[in-house]
Amino acid sequence: MAVEDKYISYRIYLVAFAIFLMAIGIAVKLTNIQWVDGDYYRKLAKERTVRNFVIPANKGNIYSADGSLLATSIPNYEIRFDALAPKAETFEKNVGALADSLATVLTKPSSYYQNELRKARANNNRYYLISRNLSYTDYIKIKNFPLFKLGAYKGGIIVEQKTVREHPIGKIAERTIGYERKFSNGTSDGKGIEWAYRKYLNGKDGKILKQKIAKGQWKPIRDVNEVDPQDGYDVISTIDVYIQDIAHHALLKQLEEYEADHGCVVVMETETGQVKAIANLGRANDGSYYETTNYAVAESHEPGSTFKLVDLMAILEDKVADTSTVYNTFGGEIRYSGKVVRDSHKGGYGKISLARGFELSSNTVMVQAVYNNYKDNPSRFVDHVNDWGLNKKLHMDFEGEGRPHIPQPTDKSWSNISLPWMAFGYGVSVTPMQTLTFYNAVANNGVMVKPQFISEIKEWNNTIVKIDKEVINPRVCSPETIKKIKAVLANVVKKGTASKLYSKDFSMAGKTGTAQVNYGKRDGTKMYYASSFVGYFPADHPKYSCIVVVHKPSTAKGDFYGAGVAGPVFKRIAQKIFTDVPSTNEIKNLNNKIPKQENNYNAYYANLQKKKSGIPNVKGMPGMDAIALLENLGFAVRTKGMGRVKSQALVADQERMNKATITLELL
C-alpha cells in the first residue's frame, strides 16, 4: 500500500512539474508578445481592424476646341442580391412587387425576375446578379424598389460601383482620344491623349481611415479624410467636332467605295499647327471600318510623289535650276545603274519645264533635276532634308510615333541609285504627319510649326497650363522660293495631276502621290498601292492644311492613283468646311454612317431625353461628373459651391431662353 501511495505521489509531482513548465512557457511567451514582439502584434492587430481605404479621385474630362465633351467618367453600377438576408416573411411579402418593379427598368418580364429571385433563395445564393452596367439614374430607381429599399441586411441588396470612361460623341477620333488601361499588378499602359496627359487627368487619390465592425463591414473612424482626393484637371483639345465629323465620314466613304485596307486624314490649322481633325480607320474582318491604329502618327512608309516637294524646294533654294529649266522626259523612261525610272504617262511628256514636270508628277523630270545637280555632292541635297526635320521624329506627346528613314551618303547601304530613288519618294520613309507638317510650312510662308493636339489644361474655369504653338523651324526657305512653290502647288490642282479636283469657285493647292508598297519584297508579302494627297486651302490665303492617305485601294475599282482615290476626300473636306459651316456646333446623328459602333451610353441618354422624366437625378454625384452628364444631355448648368451635389433644381434662365438650365448646389 505504501509503494502504491509513493507511485501516486511521483505522478502528482510530475504533473505539477509539467504545469509549472507550461506556466513558465506561457509567461515567457506573454513577455515576448508584450515586450519583444509587441510592436509587431500591435501593428498586425491594427491592420486587421483599422485600415486606410483609397478614395478614388475624379478623372478630368477631355473637351474639344468648341466645348463638346469628348471623354468623361461616369459612375457605373452592378446590383446583386443576397437571397438569405431577408427574413422569409419579408421576402414573400415583397418578392412580387420587386419583380414587377425590376421589369419596368430592365429588359425581362416580371415572371422571369420572380422565378429567378425564388430560385436564388432556394439555392442559398448570396450573390445573385440582378444587372450590371447600370447608370446612376437606374441605380437610384432600383435602390428604392420594394425589398431593396430595406437595405443590405434586411433587403439583401448588394451594390458595387465603378467608374467607366465614356466617349459621348461615339467612336469618332477614338484612337486620338485614346485610353488608359490599368492592370491588377499595379502597372498601366495606354494610348492617345488619355495616356499622354494622364498626370493632369487622373488627379490624386485620397485616403480615409476605417475600422472593421460586425459582418465584415467597415466604418470611418473620423469625420474627415486622412488625405482628401484631388480631382483631375480637364484637358482642352484642339479637335473641332464639326471638322472631325466631316473628315471622318469623307474618309469612311472613300474607304468603303474602294474597299481599301486602311487610311487616315489629318486637318491642321496652318498658322498654329493645331490639329482640328484626325481620323484613322482600318478594315475589320466583316468589311466595316473602325478606329484601330493611329496611322497618321505611327505609320512610317514610302511617300511616293508627295516627297517631290523636297526636290523642288532644295533645287530652288540652291538656285541650281529654276522652274523654267527644261528637261527631256526621254519617252517617259530613264535608267540609272541599270534600274529604270518611268513616268506614269506612257511615252512621257516630251521636253517640259521643271515646274510643269512637278505639276504632272513626272518622275523622269524630277529625278534628272536632283541627280544632275547633286550627284557629285549628294550630302548637299540630303542635308536639306535633315535641316527640314524629315530625318527625325516630331516628338509629339503620343507614344508609338513612327520612325522616319532618310538614307545618308555616309551609310554603308548608300548606292548609286539612292539619290535618284529619293527624288521620287522611294527608299525613304516618313509618317503622314511629317509630310503634312512640311507642306504646312509652305502654306505658313516658311514657318514650320509642330502639330498640336492640346490647347490648355483647366481646373473648372481656371487655366492651369496654356500650350502655345511651337515653332520647329522659323524659316525653311526664302520667301522667293515659297512664292514659286505656292504657284506650282496651285497649278497642280488647276492643270496638273489633280485637275479633276479643280473648282473655279474654291481654290486649293497640293500634290498627289501614288507609292508602290512592299515592292521587291521576297518574304511573300504582296505589293500594293498607297494613294495620297496633301495640300492646303484656300490656295491664296491658307487657313487649313490637310493630308489624306489611303492604303491598298482595290485595283479592280479602276483607279489607285492619289488624284482619284485620296484627292476627292481632300476636296470634300475643304468644300464642306467653307461652304457648309453650321451656325452652331451641334452635330446630329454623328455616327449614323457606322451603326455597328453605336455607343450604349449615347443610346441610353437619347431615350432618356424622350421621356418626361428626362432629367436624371444627380444627387450625391461628384460635381464634375454631374455637370458633364447634364451638359451632354443639352442642359445648361450653374453651380453653387464645390464637391458633391446636394440638390438640383430646374430654373428659368433669361440669358438662355432656348436652353433648360439646372442649378446644382454642391457641398
PDB file of N, CA, C and O in Angstrom, residues 449-491:
ATOM      1  N   VAL A 449       5.658  74.675 -87.961  1.00  0.00           N
ATOM      2  CA  VAL A 449       5.165  74.560 -86.587  1.00  0.00           C
ATOM      3  C   VAL A 449       4.878  73.097 -86.269  1.00  0.00           C
ATOM      4  O   VAL A 449       4.556  72.300 -87.152  1.00  0.00           O
ATOM      5  N   LYS A 450       4.999  72.774 -85.007  1.00  0.00           N
ATOM      6  CA  LYS A 450       4.769  71.400 -84.549  1.00  0.00           C
ATOM      7  C   LYS A 450       3.268  71.127 -84.444  1.00  0.00           C
ATOM      8  O   LYS A 450       2.522  71.969 -83.938  1.00  0.00           O
ATOM      9  N   PRO A 451       2.819  69.968 -84.918  1.00  0.00           N
ATOM     10  CA  PRO A 451       1.400  69.619 -84.747  1.00  0.00           C
ATOM     11  C   PRO A 451       1.018  69.622 -83.270  1.00  0.00           C
ATOM     12  O   PRO A 451       1.747  69.117 -82.422  1.00  0.00           O
ATOM     13  N   GLN A 452      -0.134  70.204 -82.987  1.00  0.00           N
ATOM     14  CA  GLN A 452      -0.562  70.388 -81.595  1.00  0.00           C
ATOM     15  C   GLN A 452      -1.951  69.810 -81.405  1.00  0.00           C
ATOM     16  O   GLN A 452      -2.864  70.093 -82.172  1.00  0.00           O
ATOM     17  N   PHE A 453      -2.121  68.976 -80.368  1.00  0.00           N
ATOM     18  CA  PHE A 453      -3.401  68.336 -80.101  1.00  0.00           C
ATOM     19  C   PHE A 453      -4.099  68.901 -78.870  1.00  0.00           C
ATOM     20  O   PHE A 453      -5.274  68.649 -78.664  1.00  0.00           O
ATOM     21  N   ILE A 454      -3.368  69.626 -78.027  1.00  0.00           N
ATOM     22  CA  ILE A 454      -3.915  70.166 -76.790  1.00  0.00           C
ATOM     23  C   ILE A 454      -3.662  71.670 -76.735  1.00  0.00           C
ATOM     24  O   ILE A 454      -2.564  72.127 -77.047  1.00  0.00           O
ATOM     25  N   SER A 455      -4.673  72.440 -76.325  1.00  0.00           N
ATOM     26  CA  SER A 455      -4.508  73.885 -76.234  1.00  0.00           C
ATOM     27  C   SER A 455      -4.319  74.363 -74.799  1.00  0.00           C
ATOM     28  O   SER A 455      -3.597  75.330 -74.560  1.00  0.00           O
ATOM     29  N   GLU A 456      -4.969  73.686 -73.822  1.00  0.00           N
ATOM     30  CA  GLU A 456      -4.796  74.100 -72.430  1.00  0.00           C
ATOM     31  C   GLU A 456      -5.284  73.029 -71.467  1.00  0.00           C
ATOM     32  O   GLU A 456      -6.036  72.124 -71.833  1.00  0.00           O
ATOM     33  N   ILE A 457      -4.824  73.157 -70.235  1.00  0.00           N
ATOM     34  CA  ILE A 457      -5.262  72.308 -69.127  1.00  0.00           C
ATOM     35  C   ILE A 457      -6.014  73.212 -68.156  1.00  0.00           C
ATOM     36  O   ILE A 457      -5.507  74.270 -67.774  1.00  0.00           O
ATOM     37  N   LYS A 458      -7.226  72.786 -67.748  1.00  0.00           N
ATOM     38  CA  LYS A 458      -8.047  73.666 -66.924  1.00  0.00           C
ATOM     39  C   LYS A 458      -8.550  72.962 -65.673  1.00  0.00           C
ATOM     40  O   LYS A 458      -8.779  71.747 -65.672  1.00  0.00           O
ATOM     41  N   GLU A 459      -8.732  73.736 -64.624  1.00  0.00           N
ATOM     42  CA  GLU A 459      -9.438  73.311 -63.425  1.00  0.00           C
ATOM     43  C   GLU A 459     -10.687  74.167 -63.341  1.00  0.00           C
ATOM     44  O   GLU A 459     -10.609  75.356 -63.023  1.00  0.00           O
ATOM     45  N   TRP A 460     -11.812  73.550 -63.680  1.00  0.00           N
ATOM     46  CA  TRP A 460     -13.044  74.305 -63.841  1.00  0.00           C
ATOM     47  C   TRP A 460     -12.813  75.403 -64.872  1.00  0.00           C
ATOM     48  O   TRP A 460     -12.502  75.118 -66.003  1.00  0.00           O
ATOM     49  N   ASN A 461     -12.922  76.664 -64.481  1.00  0.00           N
ATOM     50  CA  ASN A 461     -12.730  77.743 -65.438  1.00  0.00           C
ATOM     51  C   ASN A 461     -11.352  78.393 -65.340  1.00  0.00           C
ATOM     52  O   ASN A 461     -11.090  79.408 -65.986  1.00  0.00           O
ATOM     53  N   ASN A 462     -10.489  77.812 -64.528  1.00  0.00           N
ATOM     54  CA  ASN A 462      -9.147  78.370 -64.362  1.00  0.00           C
ATOM     55  C   ASN A 462      -8.142  77.615 -65.229  1.00  0.00           C
ATOM     56  O   ASN A 462      -8.072  76.384 -65.179  1.00  0.00           O
ATOM     57  N   THR A 463      -7.372  78.345 -66.013  1.00  0.00           N
ATOM     58  CA  THR A 463      -6.352  77.734 -66.861  1.00  0.00           C
ATOM     59  C   THR A 463      -5.121  77.406 -66.020  1.00  0.00           C
ATOM     60  O   THR A 463      -4.538  78.278 -65.389  1.00  0.00           O
ATOM     61  N   ILE A 464      -4.746  76.132 -66.003  1.00  0.00           N
ATOM     62  CA  ILE A 464      -3.575  75.674 -65.257  1.00  0.00           C
ATOM     63  C   ILE A 464      -2.330  75.722 -66.137  1.00  0.00           C
ATOM     64  O   ILE A 464      -1.271  76.179 -65.716  1.00  0.00           O
ATOM     65  N   VAL A 465      -2.463  75.227 -67.368  1.00  0.00           N
ATOM     66  CA  VAL A 465      -1.356  75.225 -68.326  1.00  0.00           C
ATOM     67  C   VAL A 465      -1.887  75.695 -69.674  1.00  0.00           C
ATOM     68  O   VAL A 465      -2.893  75.182 -70.159  1.00  0.00           O
ATOM     69  N   LYS A 466      -1.230  76.668 -70.255  1.00  0.00           N
ATOM     70  CA  LYS A 466      -1.574  77.144 -71.589  1.00  0.00           C
ATOM     71  C   LYS A 466      -0.511  76.650 -72.558  1.00  0.00           C
ATOM     72  O   LYS A 466       0.685  76.894 -72.359  1.00  0.00           O
ATOM     73  N   ILE A 467      -0.916  75.939 -73.587  1.00  0.00           N
ATOM     74  CA  ILE A 467       0.029  75.358 -74.536  1.00  0.00           C
ATOM     75  C   ILE A 467       0.024  76.185 -75.813  1.00  0.00           C
ATOM     76  O   ILE A 467      -0.942  76.168 -76.585  1.00  0.00           O
ATOM     77  N   ASP A 468       1.080  76.930 -76.013  1.00  0.00           N
ATOM     78  CA  ASP A 468       1.202  77.788 -77.189  1.00  0.00           C
ATOM     79  C   ASP A 468       1.829  77.016 -78.346  1.00  0.00           C
ATOM     80  O   ASP A 468       2.397  75.935 -78.164  1.00  0.00           O
ATOM     81  N   LYS A 469       1.740  77.596 -79.528  1.00  0.00           N
ATOM     82  CA  LYS A 469       2.317  76.928 -80.694  1.00  0.00           C
ATOM     83  C   LYS A 469       3.839  76.850 -80.561  1.00  0.00           C
ATOM     84  O   LYS A 469       4.475  77.719 -79.951  1.00  0.00           O
ATOM     85  N   GLU A 470       4.392  75.788 -81.109  1.00  0.00           N
ATOM     86  CA  GLU A 470       5.835  75.555 -81.041  1.00  0.00           C
ATOM     87  C   GLU A 470       6.415  75.608 -82.450  1.00  0.00           C
ATOM     88  O   GLU A 470       6.023  74.831 -83.327  1.00  0.00           O
ATOM     89  N   VAL A 471       7.328  76.525 -82.652  1.00  0.00           N
ATOM     90  CA  VAL A 471       7.956  76.687 -83.966  1.00  0.00           C
ATOM     91  C   VAL A 471       9.152  75.750 -84.064  1.00  0.00           C
ATOM     92  O   VAL A 471      10.091  75.835 -83.280  1.00  0.00           O
ATOM     93  N   ILE A 472       9.106  74.846 -85.034  1.00  0.00           N
ATOM     94  CA  ILE A 472      10.201  73.908 -85.257  1.00  0.00           C
ATOM     95  C   ILE A 472      11.318  74.565 -86.051  1.00  0.00           C
ATOM     96  O   ILE A 472      12.502  74.415 -85.753  1.00  0.00           O
ATOM     97  N   ASN A 473      10.922  75.291 -87.089  1.00  0.00           N
ATOM     98  CA  ASN A 473      11.886  75.967 -87.967  1.00  0.00           C
ATOM     99  C   ASN A 473      11.268  77.289 -88.401  1.00  0.00           C
ATOM    100  O   ASN A 473      10.241  77.301 -89.081  1.00  0.00           O
ATOM    101  N   PRO A 474      11.860  78.412 -88.008  1.00  0.00           N
ATOM    102  CA  PRO A 474      11.254  79.707 -88.335  1.00  0.00           C
ATOM    103  C   PRO A 474      11.312  80.063 -89.811  1.00  0.00           C
ATOM    104  O   PRO A 474      10.585  80.938 -90.272  1.00  0.00           O
ATOM    105  N   ARG A 475      12.197  79.373 -90.561  1.00  0.00           N
ATOM    106  CA  ARG A 475      12.299  79.690 -91.996  1.00  0.00           C
ATOM    107  C   ARG A 475      12.902  78.492 -92.735  1.00  0.00           C
ATOM    108  O   ARG A 475      14.108  78.284 -92.709  1.00  0.00           O
ATOM    109  N   VAL A 476      12.052  77.719 -93.368  1.00  0.00           N
ATOM    110  CA  VAL A 476      12.554  76.542 -94.082  1.00  0.00           C
ATOM    111  C   VAL A 476      13.237  76.917 -95.388  1.00  0.00           C
ATOM    112  O   VAL A 476      14.098  76.185 -95.887  1.00  0.00           O
ATOM    113  N   CYS A 477      12.857  78.058 -95.954  1.00  0.00           N
ATOM    114  CA  CYS A 477      13.478  78.536 -97.193  1.00  0.00           C
ATOM    115  C   CYS A 477      13.156  80.014 -97.382  1.00  0.00           C
ATOM    116  O   CYS A 477      12.439  80.613 -96.578  1.00  0.00           O
ATOM    117  N   SER A 478      13.655  80.571 -98.442  1.00  0.00           N
ATOM    118  CA  SER A 478      13.482  82.005 -98.681  1.00  0.00           C
ATOM    119  C   SER A 478      12.063  82.327 -99.131  1.00  0.00           C
ATOM    120  O   SER A 478      11.370  81.463 -99.681  1.00  0.00           O
ATOM    121  N   PRO A 479      11.618  83.563 -98.916  1.00  0.00           N
ATOM    122  CA  PRO A 479      10.292  83.972 -99.390  1.00  0.00           C
ATOM    123  C   PRO A 479      10.140  83.807-100.899  1.00  0.00           C
ATOM    124  O   PRO A 479       9.046  83.488-101.382  1.00  0.00           O
ATOM    125  N   GLU A 480      11.222  84.017-101.648  1.00  0.00           N
ATOM    126  CA  GLU A 480      11.169  83.863-103.105  1.00  0.00           C
ATOM    127  C   GLU A 480      10.853  82.410-103.481  1.00  0.00           C
ATOM    128  O   GLU A 480      10.033  82.149-104.364  1.00  0.00           O
ATOM    129  N   THR A 481      11.515  81.485-102.785  1.00  0.00           N
ATOM    130  CA  THR A 481      11.252  80.066-103.042  1.00  0.00           C
ATOM    131  C   THR A 481       9.823  79.701-102.677  1.00  0.00           C
ATOM    132  O   THR A 481       9.146  78.972-103.419  1.00  0.00           O
ATOM    133  N   ILE A 482       9.352  80.191-101.540  1.00  0.00           N
ATOM    134  CA  ILE A 482       7.974  79.923-101.113  1.00  0.00           C
ATOM    135  C   ILE A 482       6.984  80.414-102.161  1.00  0.00           C
ATOM    136  O   ILE A 482       6.013  79.717-102.496  1.00  0.00           O
ATOM    137  N   LYS A 483       7.208  81.584-102.696  1.00  0.00           N
ATOM    138  CA  LYS A 483       6.294  82.166-103.678  1.00  0.00           C
ATOM    139  C   LYS A 483       6.193  81.285-104.924  1.00  0.00           C
ATOM    140  O   LYS A 483       5.097  81.025-105.439  1.00  0.00           O
ATOM    141  N   LYS A 484       7.348  80.804-105.403  1.00  0.00           N
ATOM    142  CA  LYS A 484       7.362  79.957-106.597  1.00  0.00           C
ATOM    143  C   LYS A 484       6.692  78.606-106.322  1.00  0.00           C
ATOM    144  O   LYS A 484       5.936  78.093-107.155  1.00  0.00           O
ATOM    145  N   ILE A 485       6.971  78.027-105.143  1.00  0.00           N
ATOM    146  CA  ILE A 485       6.395  76.729-104.807  1.00  0.00           C
ATOM    147  C   ILE A 485       4.875  76.826-104.681  1.00  0.00           C
ATOM    148  O   ILE A 485       4.146  75.946-105.154  1.00  0.00           O
ATOM    149  N   LYS A 486       4.384  77.893-104.065  1.00  0.00           N
ATOM    150  CA  LYS A 486       2.938  78.058-103.924  1.00  0.00           C
ATOM    151  C   LYS A 486       2.244  78.125-105.287  1.00  0.00           C
ATOM    152  O   LYS A 486       1.167  77.549-105.477  1.00  0.00           O
ATOM    153  N   ALA A 487       2.889  78.815-106.232  1.00  0.00           N
ATOM    154  CA  ALA A 487       2.311  78.915-107.571  1.00  0.00           C
ATOM    155  C   ALA A 487       2.245  77.545-108.239  1.00  0.00           C
ATOM    156  O   ALA A 487       1.244  77.190-108.882  1.00  0.00           O
ATOM    157  N   VAL A 488       3.299  76.753-108.080  1.00  0.00           N
ATOM    158  CA  VAL A 488       3.338  75.423-108.690  1.00  0.00           C
ATOM    159  C   VAL A 488       2.311  74.497-108.032  1.00  0.00           C
ATOM    160  O   VAL A 488       1.614  73.737-108.717  1.00  0.00           O
ATOM    161  N   LEU A 489       2.205  74.530-106.694  1.00  0.00           N
ATOM    162  CA  LEU A 489       1.234  73.683-105.993  1.00  0.00           C
ATOM    163  C   LEU A 489      -0.204  74.038-106.391  1.00  0.00           C
ATOM    164  O   LEU A 489      -1.061  73.149-106.486  1.00  0.00           O
ATOM    165  N   ALA A 490      -0.471  75.313-106.622  1.00  0.00           N
ATOM    166  CA  ALA A 490      -1.801  75.726-107.075  1.00  0.00           C
ATOM    167  C   ALA A 490      -2.076  75.200-108.479  1.00  0.00           C
ATOM    168  O   ALA A 490      -3.198  74.784-108.797  1.00  0.00           O
ATOM    169  N   ASN A 491      -1.028  75.176-109.329  1.00  0.00           N
ATOM    170  CA  ASN A 491      -1.193  74.690-110.701  1.00  0.00           C
ATOM    171  C   ASN A 491      -1.382  73.177-110.765  1.00  0.00           C
ATOM    172  O   ASN A 491      -1.933  72.663-111.744  1.00  0.00           O
TER     173      ASN A 491
END
